[in-house]
Amino acid sequence: MPPSPGRSGGSQPGRRNRRRRRRLRTVDETSAGGLVIDGVHGLAAIIGRLDRRGRLLWSLPKGHIEPGETPEQTAVREVAEETGIIGRVVTAIGTIDYWFVAGNRRIHKTVHHFLMDAVDGELSDEDVEVTEVAWVPLGELDEVLAYADERRLVRRALSLRDDGDHGGVGLARSERLGARPTRGSGTEQA
């Protein structure tokens, strides 16, 4: 005869099931980064990282805000660390927030993104957190970037540049689409 709910092996009324879900600690994290553009060649520097399945996913460079840093300072520092390119912030282009689980933590991440002009440096993938870096034509970012929320921000940033609202840094659409991707360690010419 099978055990009844009040006997050992069954659940007891008024008691929680012993197979409770483990409780995850919730953590808030804030990062900054952005879209850094070589306006002369109509290219953007992006980073590639391997996901858990070993796929290379392209995204905008970003990282944690350090104590005492503003989001703008973090964006410039992280772009330089992850791509080798030194950028100058032009304007904020938006904030993305999302949730994920890592280890025993449920993380709510907020990332502040900025439009930046590349002012110096050479493309480099020396950062250990980055698998690859690439200069990609602005017109191809929508096809290359892995995350829909970043693609939306890039479209917003490019429309700001096209409108010429920021000191004439905009490029004509034909100039953006005419360049070809240049990927690698920065030794290639655009």
Short mmCIF file of C-alpha atoms in Angstrom, two decimals:
data_model
loop_
_atom_site.label_atom_id
_atom_site.label_comp_id
_atom_site.label_asym_id
_atom_site.label_seq_id
_atom_site.Cartn_x
_atom_site.Cartn_y
_atom_site.Cartn_z
CA MET A 1 0.00 0.00 0.00
CA PRO A 2 1.49 3.42 -0.93
CA PRO A 3 2.26 5.82 1.91
CA SER A 4 -0.40 8.37 2.72
CA PRO A 5 0.42 12.10 2.72
CA GLY A 6 0.92 12.14 6.51
CA ARG A 7 3.48 9.32 6.65
CA SER A 8 7.19 9.32 5.94
CA GLY A 9 7.94 9.67 2.26
CA GLY A 10 4.97 11.96 1.64
CA SER A 11 4.52 15.65 2.24
CA GLN A 12 3.14 16.59 5.60
CA PRO A 13 0.35 19.10 5.88
CA GLY A 14 1.57 22.48 7.14
CA ARG A 15 5.23 21.80 6.33
CA ARG A 16 7.20 23.05 3.37
CA ASN A 17 8.58 20.63 0.89
CA ARG A 18 12.19 19.85 1.78
CA ARG A 19 13.21 20.37 -1.84
CA ARG A 20 12.79 24.13 -1.57
CA ARG A 21 14.40 26.29 -4.17
CA ARG A 22 17.68 27.72 -3.08
CA ARG A 23 17.42 31.39 -2.37
CA LEU A 24 19.60 33.56 -4.62
CA ARG A 25 21.10 36.74 -3.30
CA THR A 26 20.16 39.74 -5.48
CA VAL A 27 22.99 42.10 -6.43
CA ASP A 28 22.85 45.39 -8.34
CA GLU A 29 25.77 46.17 -10.67
CA THR A 30 26.38 49.30 -12.72
CA SER A 31 28.60 49.52 -15.80
CA ALA A 32 29.34 51.95 -18.59
CA GLY A 33 30.66 51.77 -22.13
CA GLY A 34 29.62 52.70 -25.57
CA LEU A 35 29.90 53.10 -29.26
CA VAL A 36 33.31 54.45 -30.28
CA ILE A 37 33.49 55.63 -33.88
CA ASP A 38 36.32 56.35 -36.29
CA GLY A 39 34.47 59.06 -38.20
CA VAL A 40 37.12 59.35 -40.92
CA HIS A 41 36.60 55.74 -42.05
CA GLY A 42 33.00 55.23 -40.89
CA LEU A 43 33.89 52.37 -38.54
CA ALA A 44 33.02 51.36 -34.97
CA ALA A 45 35.24 49.36 -32.60
CA ILE A 46 33.40 46.38 -31.08
CA ILE A 47 34.41 43.39 -28.97
CA GLY A 48 33.79 39.66 -29.29
CA ARG A 49 33.43 37.32 -26.33
CA LEU A 50 32.76 33.60 -26.25
CA ASP A 51 29.49 32.57 -24.63
CA ARG A 52 29.01 29.36 -22.62
CA ARG A 53 28.41 27.41 -25.82
CA GLY A 54 31.63 28.65 -27.41
CA ARG A 55 29.94 31.05 -29.84
CA LEU A 56 31.61 34.40 -30.53
CA LEU A 57 29.15 37.18 -29.68
CA TRP A 58 29.88 40.76 -30.76
CA SER A 59 28.94 43.64 -28.47
CA LEU A 60 29.83 47.16 -27.43
CA PRO A 61 32.72 47.50 -24.98
CA LYS A 62 31.66 48.10 -21.37
CA GLY A 63 32.67 47.41 -17.78
CA HIS A 64 32.13 48.11 -14.09
CA ILE A 65 32.17 51.63 -12.73
CA GLU A 66 35.03 51.92 -10.24
CA PRO A 67 34.65 53.92 -7.00
CA GLY A 68 35.02 57.65 -7.67
CA GLU A 69 34.42 57.33 -11.44
CA THR A 70 31.59 58.91 -13.37
CA PRO A 71 29.83 56.76 -15.99
CA GLU A 72 31.53 58.86 -18.71
CA GLN A 73 35.00 58.24 -17.23
CA THR A 74 34.25 54.52 -16.98
CA ALA A 75 33.09 54.40 -20.60
CA VAL A 76 36.33 55.98 -21.83
CA ARG A 77 38.46 53.70 -19.62
CA GLU A 78 36.62 50.50 -20.55
CA VAL A 79 36.68 51.24 -24.28
CA ALA A 80 40.44 51.82 -24.05
CA GLU A 81 41.02 48.66 -21.97
CA GLU A 82 38.91 46.40 -24.15
CA THR A 83 39.70 47.78 -27.63
CA GLY A 84 42.91 49.82 -27.36
CA ILE A 85 41.04 52.85 -28.71
CA ILE A 86 40.92 56.10 -26.76
CA GLY A 87 37.56 57.80 -27.13
CA ARG A 88 36.07 61.18 -26.33
CA VAL A 89 32.47 61.20 -25.09
CA VAL A 90 30.12 63.06 -27.43
CA THR A 91 26.76 62.33 -25.77
CA ALA A 92 24.79 59.76 -23.78
CA ILE A 93 22.82 57.38 -26.01
CA GLY A 94 20.89 55.40 -23.41
CA THR A 95 20.82 52.90 -20.59
CA ILE A 96 20.18 49.17 -20.75
CA ASP A 97 19.27 47.03 -17.76
CA TYR A 98 18.89 43.27 -17.57
CA TRP A 99 18.91 40.34 -15.15
CA PHE A 100 21.04 37.21 -15.12
CA VAL A 101 22.20 34.52 -12.70
CA ALA A 102 25.88 33.90 -11.96
CA GLY A 103 26.91 31.42 -9.29
CA ASN A 104 24.56 31.89 -6.36
CA ARG A 105 23.66 35.48 -7.27
CA ARG A 106 20.78 37.01 -9.22
CA ILE A 107 22.29 40.11 -10.81
CA HIS A 108 20.45 43.22 -11.94
CA LYS A 109 22.86 45.03 -14.26
CA THR A 110 22.48 48.61 -15.49
CA VAL A 111 24.77 49.76 -18.32
CA HIS A 112 25.12 53.42 -19.32
CA HIS A 113 26.11 53.84 -22.99
CA PHE A 114 27.79 56.81 -24.66
CA LEU A 115 28.57 57.82 -28.21
CA MET A 116 32.32 58.45 -28.49
CA ASP A 117 34.67 59.69 -31.16
CA ALA A 118 37.93 57.72 -31.50
CA VAL A 119 40.78 60.16 -30.89
CA ASP A 120 43.84 57.89 -30.54
CA GLY A 121 45.08 54.34 -30.04
CA GLU A 122 45.33 51.14 -32.06
CA LEU A 123 42.88 48.27 -32.13
CA SER A 124 44.08 45.60 -29.68
CA ASP A 125 42.59 42.47 -28.10
CA GLU A 126 45.05 42.31 -25.20
CA ASP A 127 42.30 42.45 -22.54
CA VAL A 128 41.84 38.93 -21.13
CA GLU A 129 38.05 39.37 -21.01
CA VAL A 130 37.92 39.96 -24.77
CA THR A 131 38.35 37.23 -27.39
CA GLU A 132 38.46 39.51 -30.45
CA VAL A 133 38.10 43.15 -31.41
CA ALA A 134 37.05 44.53 -34.76
CA TRP A 135 36.49 47.71 -36.73
CA VAL A 136 33.08 47.24 -38.35
CA PRO A 137 31.40 49.58 -40.84
CA LEU A 138 28.66 51.56 -39.11
CA GLY A 139 26.09 50.32 -41.60
CA GLU A 140 26.81 46.68 -40.67
CA LEU A 141 26.50 46.99 -36.88
CA ASP A 142 22.83 46.05 -36.92
CA GLU A 143 23.75 42.71 -38.51
CA VAL A 144 26.84 42.03 -36.39
CA LEU A 145 25.87 42.99 -32.82
CA ALA A 146 24.46 40.04 -30.87
CA TYR A 147 22.06 41.92 -28.58
CA ALA A 148 18.86 43.65 -29.72
CA ASP A 149 19.03 46.32 -27.02
CA GLU A 150 22.53 47.35 -28.17
CA ARG A 151 21.37 47.41 -31.80
CA ARG A 152 18.59 49.84 -30.79
CA LEU A 153 21.08 52.12 -29.03
CA VAL A 154 23.39 52.07 -32.04
CA ARG A 155 20.53 53.07 -34.35
CA ARG A 156 19.73 55.95 -31.98
CA ALA A 157 23.38 57.05 -31.88
CA LEU A 158 23.73 56.93 -35.66
CA SER A 159 20.57 58.98 -36.12
CA LEU A 160 22.01 61.60 -33.76
CA ARG A 161 25.17 61.70 -35.87
CA ASP A 162 23.17 61.91 -39.11
CA ASP A 163 21.17 64.81 -37.70
CA GLY A 164 24.44 66.68 -37.19
CA ASP A 165 23.47 67.66 -33.65
CA HIS A 166 26.99 67.18 -32.30
CA GLY A 167 29.44 69.53 -33.91
CA GLY A 168 29.36 68.11 -37.43
CA VAL A 169 30.57 64.63 -36.47
CA GLY A 170 27.90 62.96 -38.63
CA LEU A 171 28.72 61.00 -41.76
CA ALA A 172 26.67 60.72 -44.90
CA ARG A 173 24.90 57.35 -45.16
CA SER A 174 26.83 56.45 -48.32
CA GLU A 175 30.15 57.01 -46.52
CA ARG A 176 29.11 54.67 -43.69
CA LEU A 177 28.02 51.88 -45.97
CA GLY A 178 30.99 52.05 -48.33
CA ALA A 179 33.66 50.73 -45.96
CA ARG A 180 34.41 47.01 -45.44
CA PRO A 181 35.01 45.24 -42.11
CA THR A 182 38.51 45.20 -40.76
CA ARG A 183 38.97 42.65 -38.00
CA GLY A 184 41.94 41.56 -35.99
CA SER A 185 44.69 42.99 -33.86
CA GLY A 186 44.72 46.46 -35.35
CA THR A 187 47.49 45.92 -37.88
CA GLU A 188 45.12 46.02 -40.85
CA GLN A 189 44.35 49.26 -42.65
CA ALA A 190 40.76 50.43 -43.00
#
